mmCIF file of C-alpha atoms in Angstrom:
data_model
loop_
_atom_site.group_PDB
_atom_site.id
_atom_site.type_symbol
_atom_site.label_atom_id
_atom_site.label_comp_id
_atom_site.label_asym_id
_atom_site.label_seq_id
_atom_site.Cartn_x
_atom_site.Cartn_y
_atom_site.Cartn_z
ATOM 1 C CA UNK A 1 172.969 143.813 290.832
ATOM 2 C CA UNK A 2 173.497 145.302 294.312
ATOM 3 C CA UNK A 3 172.921 148.880 295.404
ATOM 4 C CA UNK A 4 172.997 150.527 298.798
ATOM 5 C CA UNK A 5 169.727 152.193 299.730
ATOM 6 C CA UNK A 6 168.944 153.374 303.200
ATOM 7 C CA UNK A 7 172.218 151.942 304.473
ATOM 8 C CA UNK A 8 171.311 148.430 303.296
ATOM 9 C CA UNK A 9 172.386 146.384 300.330
ATOM 10 C CA UNK A 10 169.474 145.349 298.153
ATOM 11 C CA UNK A 11 169.356 143.328 294.941
ATOM 12 C CA UNK A 12 167.639 145.125 292.066
ATOM 13 C CA UNK A 13 167.481 144.838 288.291
ATOM 14 C CA UNK A 14 169.978 146.931 286.385
ATOM 15 C CA UNK A 15 166.983 148.586 284.689
ATOM 16 C CA UNK A 16 165.760 149.887 288.090
ATOM 17 C CA UNK A 17 168.942 151.738 288.994
ATOM 18 C CA UNK A 18 168.296 155.427 289.659
ATOM 19 C CA UNK A 19 170.312 158.591 290.053
ATOM 20 C CA UNK A 20 171.517 158.908 293.634
ATOM 21 C CA UNK A 21 171.988 155.165 294.243
ATOM 22 C CA UNK A 22 175.242 154.060 295.816
ATOM 23 C CA UNK A 23 176.680 151.069 293.968
ATOM 24 C CA UNK A 24 179.431 148.842 295.415
ATOM 25 C CA UNK A 25 182.078 147.794 292.899
ATOM 26 C CA UNK A 26 184.601 144.960 292.986
ATOM 27 C CA UNK A 27 186.928 143.128 290.624
ATOM 28 C CA UNK A 28 185.133 141.862 287.539
ATOM 29 C CA UNK A 29 182.083 144.117 287.873
ATOM 30 C CA UNK A 30 180.832 146.292 285.057
ATOM 31 C CA UNK A 31 180.065 149.904 285.878
ATOM 32 C CA UNK A 32 176.257 150.049 285.453
ATOM 33 C CA UNK A 33 175.939 153.821 285.012
ATOM 34 C CA UNK A 34 177.878 157.054 284.995
ATOM 35 C CA UNK A 35 178.929 158.231 288.436
ATOM 36 C CA UNK A 36 181.633 159.451 290.753
ATOM 37 C CA UNK A 37 183.753 157.548 293.241
ATOM 38 C CA UNK A 38 182.626 157.850 296.866
ATOM 39 C CA UNK A 39 185.209 155.566 298.441
ATOM 40 C CA UNK A 40 187.809 153.285 296.930
ATOM 41 C CA UNK A 41 190.741 151.039 297.687
ATOM 42 C CA UNK A 42 193.180 150.507 294.785
ATOM 43 C CA UNK A 43 190.271 150.906 292.381
ATOM 44 C CA UNK A 44 191.378 150.468 288.756
ATOM 45 C CA UNK A 45 189.064 150.697 285.755
ATOM 46 C CA UNK A 46 189.470 149.302 282.261
ATOM 47 C CA UNK A 47 188.087 152.042 279.993
ATOM 48 C CA UNK A 48 189.087 150.393 276.702
ATOM 49 C CA UNK A 49 185.436 149.928 275.773
ATOM 50 C CA UNK A 50 184.934 153.693 275.755
ATOM 51 C CA UNK A 51 188.328 155.121 274.859
ATOM 52 C CA UNK A 52 189.964 152.244 272.976
ATOM 53 C CA UNK A 53 193.037 152.485 275.214
ATOM 54 C CA UNK A 54 193.991 149.255 276.987
ATOM 55 C CA UNK A 55 195.787 151.130 279.772
ATOM 56 C CA UNK A 56 194.239 150.657 283.211
ATOM 57 C CA UNK A 57 193.060 153.913 284.818
ATOM 58 C CA UNK A 58 193.247 154.352 288.612
ATOM 59 C CA UNK A 59 190.264 156.069 290.217
ATOM 60 C CA UNK A 60 190.338 158.082 293.435
ATOM 61 C CA UNK A 61 189.305 161.502 294.704
ATOM 62 C CA UNK A 62 191.574 163.169 292.130
ATOM 63 C CA UNK A 63 190.054 161.256 289.211
ATOM 64 C CA UNK A 64 186.589 160.269 290.467
ATOM 65 C CA UNK A 65 184.545 160.027 287.267
ATOM 66 C CA UNK A 66 183.313 156.603 286.127
ATOM 67 C CA UNK A 67 181.719 155.804 282.768
ATOM 68 C CA UNK A 68 179.031 153.231 282.124
ATOM 69 C CA UNK A 69 180.146 149.994 280.485
ATOM 70 C CA UNK A 70 183.702 150.009 281.824
ATOM 71 C CA UNK A 71 185.153 147.060 283.760
ATOM 72 C CA UNK A 72 186.632 147.022 287.258
ATOM 73 C CA UNK A 73 190.135 145.614 286.781
ATOM 74 C CA UNK A 74 191.354 145.770 290.385
ATOM 75 C CA UNK A 75 190.391 146.906 293.850
ATOM 76 C CA UNK A 76 186.973 147.761 295.174
ATOM 77 C CA UNK A 77 184.943 150.802 296.124
ATOM 78 C CA UNK A 78 181.573 152.514 295.931
ATOM 79 C CA UNK A 79 180.182 154.976 293.417
ATOM 80 C CA UNK A 80 177.347 157.510 293.374
ATOM 81 C CA UNK A 81 175.173 157.251 290.264
ATOM 82 C CA UNK A 82 174.881 160.542 288.364
ATOM 83 C CA UNK A 83 173.530 159.399 284.983
ATOM 84 C CA UNK A 84 171.543 156.423 283.677
ATOM 85 C CA UNK A 85 170.221 155.165 280.356
ATOM 86 C CA UNK A 86 170.677 157.353 277.326
ATOM 87 C CA UNK A 87 172.075 160.139 279.500
ATOM 88 C CA UNK A 88 175.296 158.198 280.074
ATOM 89 C CA UNK A 89 178.375 158.479 277.899
ATOM 90 C CA UNK A 90 177.764 154.952 276.595
ATOM 91 C CA UNK A 91 174.103 155.757 275.879
ATOM 92 C CA UNK A 92 175.028 158.891 273.938
ATOM 93 C CA UNK A 93 177.588 156.909 271.949
ATOM 94 C CA UNK A 94 175.084 154.174 271.096
ATOM 95 C CA UNK A 95 172.401 156.690 270.114
ATOM 96 C CA UNK A 96 174.814 158.494 267.804
ATOM 97 C CA UNK A 97 175.743 155.181 266.154
ATOM 98 C CA UNK A 98 172.178 153.889 265.795
ATOM 99 C CA UNK A 99 170.613 157.079 264.411
ATOM 100 C CA UNK A 100 170.123 157.309 260.667
ATOM 101 C CA UNK A 101 172.297 160.129 259.371
ATOM 102 C CA UNK A 102 171.159 159.682 255.770
ATOM 103 C CA UNK A 103 174.584 158.770 254.442
ATOM 104 C CA UNK A 104 174.688 156.373 251.538
ATOM 105 C CA UNK A 105 176.671 153.180 251.723
ATOM 106 C CA UNK A 106 179.567 152.621 249.283
ATOM 107 C CA UNK A 107 177.444 150.163 247.312
ATOM 108 C CA UNK A 108 174.621 152.681 246.964
ATOM 109 C CA UNK A 109 177.086 155.307 245.741
ATOM 110 C CA UNK A 110 178.430 152.874 243.136
ATOM 111 C CA UNK A 111 174.923 151.891 242.042
ATOM 112 C CA UNK A 112 173.937 155.522 241.637
ATOM 113 C CA UNK A 113 177.056 156.127 239.572
ATOM 114 C CA UNK A 114 176.413 153.099 237.364
ATOM 115 C CA UNK A 115 172.764 154.050 236.916
ATOM 116 C CA UNK A 116 173.685 157.607 235.963
ATOM 117 C CA UNK A 117 176.321 156.425 233.519
ATOM 118 C CA UNK A 118 173.982 153.924 231.866
ATOM 119 C CA UNK A 119 171.267 156.579 231.656
ATOM 120 C CA UNK A 120 173.613 159.055 229.969
ATOM 121 C CA UNK A 121 174.852 156.437 227.503
ATOM 122 C CA UNK A 122 171.295 155.311 226.752
ATOM 123 C CA UNK A 123 170.150 158.915 226.211
ATOM 124 C CA UNK A 124 173.070 159.577 223.882
ATOM 125 C CA UNK A 125 172.332 156.431 221.874
ATOM 126 C CA UNK A 126 168.626 157.320 221.706
ATOM 127 C CA UNK A 127 169.401 160.821 220.395
ATOM 128 C CA UNK A 128 171.805 159.411 217.833
ATOM 129 C CA UNK A 129 169.239 156.840 216.659
ATOM 130 C CA UNK A 130 166.557 159.529 216.498
ATOM 131 C CA UNK A 131 168.723 161.781 214.327
ATOM 132 C CA UNK A 132 169.734 158.973 211.982
ATOM 133 C CA UNK A 133 166.209 157.595 211.554
ATOM 134 C CA UNK A 134 164.671 161.032 211.041
ATOM 135 C CA UNK A 135 167.325 161.865 208.475
ATOM 136 C CA UNK A 136 166.751 158.563 206.628
ATOM 137 C CA UNK A 137 162.979 159.033 206.795
ATOM 138 C CA UNK A 138 162.862 162.548 205.346
ATOM 139 C CA UNK A 139 165.540 161.824 202.732
ATOM 140 C CA UNK A 140 163.552 158.909 201.340
ATOM 141 C CA UNK A 141 165.834 156.068 202.414
ATOM 142 C CA UNK A 142 163.223 154.404 204.632
ATOM 143 C CA UNK A 143 161.068 151.864 202.793
ATOM 144 C CA UNK A 144 157.984 149.826 203.594
ATOM 145 C CA UNK A 145 158.035 145.996 203.563
ATOM 146 C CA UNK A 146 156.660 146.053 200.012
ATOM 147 C CA UNK A 147 159.626 148.166 198.814
ATOM 148 C CA UNK A 148 157.839 151.515 198.484
ATOM 149 C CA UNK A 149 159.409 154.643 199.944
ATOM 150 C CA UNK A 150 157.698 155.886 203.100
ATOM 151 C CA UNK A 151 158.302 159.595 202.499
ATOM 152 C CA UNK A 152 158.392 161.439 199.203
ATOM 153 C CA UNK A 153 158.934 165.171 199.142
ATOM 154 C CA UNK A 154 155.858 167.132 198.046
ATOM 155 C CA UNK A 155 153.906 163.882 197.640
ATOM 156 C CA UNK A 156 153.472 162.364 201.109
ATOM 157 C CA UNK A 157 150.634 163.830 203.135
ATOM 158 C CA UNK A 158 151.400 165.780 206.306
ATOM 159 C CA UNK A 159 149.517 163.288 208.499
ATOM 160 C CA UNK A 160 151.490 160.342 207.122
ATOM 161 C CA UNK A 161 154.781 162.206 207.700
ATOM 162 C CA UNK A 162 153.801 162.949 211.281
ATOM 163 C CA UNK A 163 152.862 159.299 211.892
ATOM 164 C CA UNK A 164 156.251 158.185 210.559
ATOM 165 C CA UNK A 165 158.067 160.680 212.790
ATOM 166 C CA UNK A 166 156.061 159.509 215.837
ATOM 167 C CA UNK A 167 157.090 155.894 215.167
ATOM 168 C CA UNK A 168 160.754 156.942 215.014
ATOM 169 C CA UNK A 169 160.411 159.015 218.190
ATOM 170 C CA UNK A 170 158.795 156.023 219.931
ATOM 171 C CA UNK A 171 161.838 153.886 219.086
ATOM 172 C CA UNK A 172 164.154 156.494 220.656
ATOM 173 C CA UNK A 173 162.030 156.702 223.823
ATOM 174 C CA UNK A 174 162.025 152.893 224.067
ATOM 175 C CA UNK A 175 165.837 152.864 223.982
ATOM 176 C CA UNK A 176 165.972 155.390 226.852
ATOM 177 C CA UNK A 177 163.458 153.444 228.946
ATOM 178 C CA UNK A 178 165.201 150.131 228.400
ATOM 179 C CA UNK A 179 168.656 151.574 229.091
ATOM 180 C CA UNK A 180 167.804 152.879 232.587
ATOM 181 C CA UNK A 181 168.170 149.868 234.992
ATOM 182 C CA UNK A 182 165.196 150.470 237.268
ATOM 183 C CA UNK A 183 165.335 146.954 238.712
ATOM 184 C CA UNK A 184 169.035 147.074 239.628
ATOM 185 C CA UNK A 185 168.585 148.520 243.170
ATOM 186 C CA UNK A 186 165.808 146.005 243.849
ATOM 187 C CA UNK A 187 167.993 143.116 242.672
ATOM 188 C CA UNK A 188 170.842 144.251 244.934
ATOM 189 C CA UNK A 189 168.467 144.603 247.900
ATOM 190 C CA UNK A 190 167.142 141.076 247.358
ATOM 191 C CA UNK A 191 170.714 139.782 247.167
ATOM 192 C CA UNK A 192 171.617 141.447 250.474
ATOM 193 C CA UNK A 193 168.455 140.068 252.090
ATOM 194 C CA UNK A 194 169.418 136.575 250.924
ATOM 195 C CA UNK A 195 172.898 137.104 252.422
ATOM 196 C CA UNK A 196 171.307 138.171 255.696
ATOM 197 C CA UNK A 197 169.247 134.970 255.829
ATOM 198 C CA UNK A 198 172.358 132.906 255.147
ATOM 199 C CA UNK A 199 174.157 134.647 258.015
ATOM 200 C CA UNK A 200 171.180 134.050 260.316
ATOM 201 C CA UNK A 201 171.463 130.340 259.498
ATOM 202 C CA UNK A 202 175.040 130.580 260.844
ATOM 203 C CA UNK A 203 173.721 132.105 264.108
ATOM 204 C CA UNK A 204 174.810 135.618 263.122
ATOM 205 C CA UNK A 205 172.039 138.164 263.634
ATOM 206 C CA UNK A 206 172.207 141.058 261.173
ATOM 207 C CA UNK A 207 170.208 144.160 262.058
ATOM 208 C CA UNK A 208 171.042 146.145 258.935
ATOM 209 C CA UNK A 209 171.397 145.087 255.324
ATOM 210 C CA UNK A 210 174.360 147.414 254.950
ATOM 211 C CA UNK A 211 176.271 145.161 257.372
ATOM 212 C CA UNK A 212 176.166 142.371 254.772
ATOM 213 C CA UNK A 213 177.566 144.812 252.251
ATOM 214 C CA UNK A 214 180.364 145.803 254.626
ATOM 215 C CA UNK A 215 181.324 142.206 255.352
ATOM 216 C CA UNK A 216 181.193 141.397 251.649
ATOM 217 C CA UNK A 217 183.628 144.233 250.916
ATOM 218 C CA UNK A 218 186.084 143.233 253.655
ATOM 219 C CA UNK A 219 189.354 141.755 252.424
ATOM 220 C CA UNK A 220 191.234 141.496 255.745
ATOM 221 C CA UNK A 221 189.863 140.950 259.244
ATOM 222 C CA UNK A 222 192.154 141.885 262.163
ATOM 223 C CA UNK A 223 191.285 140.537 265.607
ATOM 224 C CA UNK A 224 192.924 139.928 268.959
ATOM 225 C CA UNK A 225 192.248 137.709 271.947
ATOM 226 C CA UNK A 226 190.349 140.419 273.850
ATOM 227 C CA UNK A 227 186.763 139.495 274.631
ATOM 228 C CA UNK A 228 187.196 135.849 275.604
ATOM 229 C CA UNK A 229 183.890 134.632 277.026
ATOM 230 C CA UNK A 230 183.992 133.834 280.740
ATOM 231 C CA UNK A 231 181.329 133.320 283.389
ATOM 232 C CA UNK A 232 182.995 135.645 285.925
ATOM 233 C CA UNK A 233 182.855 132.851 288.491
ATOM 234 C CA UNK A 234 185.617 131.061 290.354
ATOM 235 C CA UNK A 235 185.439 127.359 291.171
ATOM 236 C CA UNK A 236 187.584 125.425 293.635
ATOM 237 C CA UNK A 237 189.092 122.440 291.826
ATOM 238 C CA UNK A 238 191.657 121.342 294.428
ATOM 239 C CA UNK A 239 191.939 121.949 298.165
ATOM 240 C CA UNK A 240 194.735 121.129 300.612
ATOM 241 C CA UNK A 241 194.636 121.395 304.396
ATOM 242 C CA UNK A 242 197.502 120.596 306.811
ATOM 243 C CA UNK A 243 199.428 118.994 303.961
ATOM 244 C CA UNK A 244 196.580 116.663 303.022
ATOM 245 C CA UNK A 245 194.523 116.842 299.838
ATOM 246 C CA UNK A 246 190.778 117.200 300.340
ATOM 247 C CA UNK A 247 188.925 115.190 297.723
ATOM 248 C CA UNK A 248 186.282 116.283 296.849
ATOM 249 C CA UNK A 249 187.086 119.915 297.729
ATOM 250 C CA UNK A 250 183.689 120.451 299.414
ATOM 251 C CA UNK A 251 184.158 117.565 301.876
ATOM 252 C CA UNK A 252 184.299 119.530 305.141
ATOM 253 C CA UNK A 253 184.534 116.363 307.245
ATOM 254 C CA UNK A 254 188.254 116.163 306.394
ATOM 255 C CA UNK A 255 188.926 119.590 307.929
ATOM 256 C CA UNK A 256 189.950 119.848 311.579
ATOM 257 C CA UNK A 257 187.523 121.857 313.750
ATOM 258 C CA UNK A 258 190.101 124.588 314.488
ATOM 259 C CA UNK A 259 190.705 125.021 310.725
ATOM 260 C CA UNK A 260 186.952 125.416 310.120
ATOM 261 C CA UNK A 261 186.697 128.072 312.835
ATOM 262 C CA UNK A 262 189.775 129.903 311.502
ATOM 263 C CA UNK A 263 188.401 129.768 307.943
ATOM 264 C CA UNK A 264 185.042 131.248 308.958
ATOM 265 C CA UNK A 265 186.738 133.987 310.974
ATOM 266 C CA UNK A 266 189.079 134.811 308.056
ATOM 267 C CA UNK A 267 186.159 135.099 305.630
ATOM 268 C CA UNK A 268 184.299 137.388 308.033
ATOM 269 C CA UNK A 269 187.355 139.597 308.548
ATOM 270 C CA UNK A 270 188.335 139.922 304.882
ATOM 271 C CA UNK A 271 184.978 140.351 303.195
ATOM 272 C CA UNK A 272 183.849 143.633 301.638
ATOM 273 C CA UNK A 273 180.232 142.778 302.378
ATOM 274 C CA UNK A 274 177.980 144.058 305.143
ATOM 275 C CA UNK A 275 175.998 142.330 307.894
ATOM 276 C CA UNK A 276 172.626 143.592 309.084
ATOM 277 C CA UNK A 277 169.253 142.479 310.383
ATOM 278 C CA UNK A 278 166.627 142.477 307.592
ATOM 279 C CA UNK A 279 163.566 144.666 307.910
ATOM 280 C CA UNK A 280 160.662 142.252 307.413
ATOM 281 C CA UNK A 281 159.795 138.984 305.775
ATOM 282 C CA UNK A 282 162.670 136.793 307.066
ATOM 283 C CA UNK A 283 163.055 134.861 310.296
ATOM 284 C CA UNK A 284 166.795 134.604 310.146
ATOM 285 C CA UNK A 285 169.672 136.975 309.575
ATOM 286 C CA UNK A 286 171.447 137.359 306.281
ATOM 287 C CA UNK A 287 175.141 137.467 305.686
ATOM 288 C CA UNK A 288 176.436 139.220 302.549
ATOM 289 C CA UNK A 289 179.813 137.984 301.403
ATOM 290 C CA UNK A 290 181.443 139.297 298.233
ATOM 291 C CA UNK A 291 178.102 140.280 296.775
ATOM 292 C CA UNK A 292 176.375 136.916 297.332
ATOM 293 C CA UNK A 293 173.687 136.381 299.932
ATOM 294 C CA UNK A 294 174.067 133.347 302.171
ATOM 295 C CA UNK A 295 171.485 132.421 304.767
ATOM 296 C CA UNK A 296 172.712 131.785 308.285
ATOM 297 C CA UNK A 297 170.397 128.811 308.327
ATOM 298 C CA UNK A 298 172.438 127.149 305.580
ATOM 299 C CA UNK A 299 175.696 127.888 307.406
ATOM 300 C CA UNK A 300 174.317 126.321 310.576
ATOM 301 C CA UNK A 301 173.357 123.204 308.633
ATOM 302 C CA UNK A 302 176.818 122.996 307.090
ATOM 303 C CA UNK A 303 178.629 123.669 310.372
ATOM 304 C CA UNK A 304 176.483 122.414 313.267
ATOM 305 C CA UNK A 305 179.302 123.091 315.724
ATOM 306 C CA UNK A 306 178.481 126.816 315.500
ATOM 307 C CA UNK A 307 175.823 128.131 317.882
ATOM 308 C CA UNK A 308 174.212 131.446 317.037
ATOM 309 C CA UNK A 309 170.857 130.847 318.677
ATOM 310 C CA UNK A 310 171.356 133.550 321.330
ATOM 311 C CA UNK A 311 172.761 136.189 318.964
ATOM 312 C CA UNK A 312 170.725 138.717 317.049
ATOM 313 C CA UNK A 313 173.370 139.298 314.377
ATOM 314 C CA UNK A 314 175.938 136.871 312.953
ATOM 315 C CA UNK A 315 179.504 137.165 314.163
#
């Protein structure tokens, strides 16, 4: 991206932008950071990414604030960077979304409810079984495999009675342990992980397992045509000059010399770029047009009829 530092436009990475940089904006650009408008001409911003409203917002000295992530819908201008990274409105929004607030997903809530219900039912059944078996044991209705009664009042020893009660109590505890589904959360987690791998096979990267749960619970998906992928580049497919079609469009030999001169002058007069002599490292001047850097050397090769050998800056 381009920023203006020391009165010159320099290309830097978006990660190197700093507070105080002046950033030129034009149609199709994305606002790289929070800032305020320094100068503008019919500057309109699409803030739907931040506000959800598709209405275009005009920016000027009365409404100078720009938010990171928004798109330039029309016009051009320059902005002064006042916030970068997590200190922008977009950064604060992303950090609030990505942080773990400890809330349980709907599936986890349902699993907890099912587990609690099964546990209560299992405990109730275990208590009922314990009462029935103890009552049968001490009333003499419980018999050994050989047909003898396990407990006889005033005849069975205390130790044997305690052993019989412990066996009954062990059965009740076993019912409680078996009733509680300890492996249910693990089984659900493995299922979600398998779903995540299936989605990755379809080129869909899932960062959270809960996303698989959300998509699995969706019954209706509403979408619009916003977000069509484009390269943000314009290509000339047809060109006409003096009523004649130029095929291919980049064949400059079909253009009259006066048309070439007029075209170059029109580009120079209508560009929002800047022309300057570089500091060091280059032996020729650079011409910035619409955010792209073109070397004068290439222009001279394309149009040899131009002569800039005695000029220090391009005209």
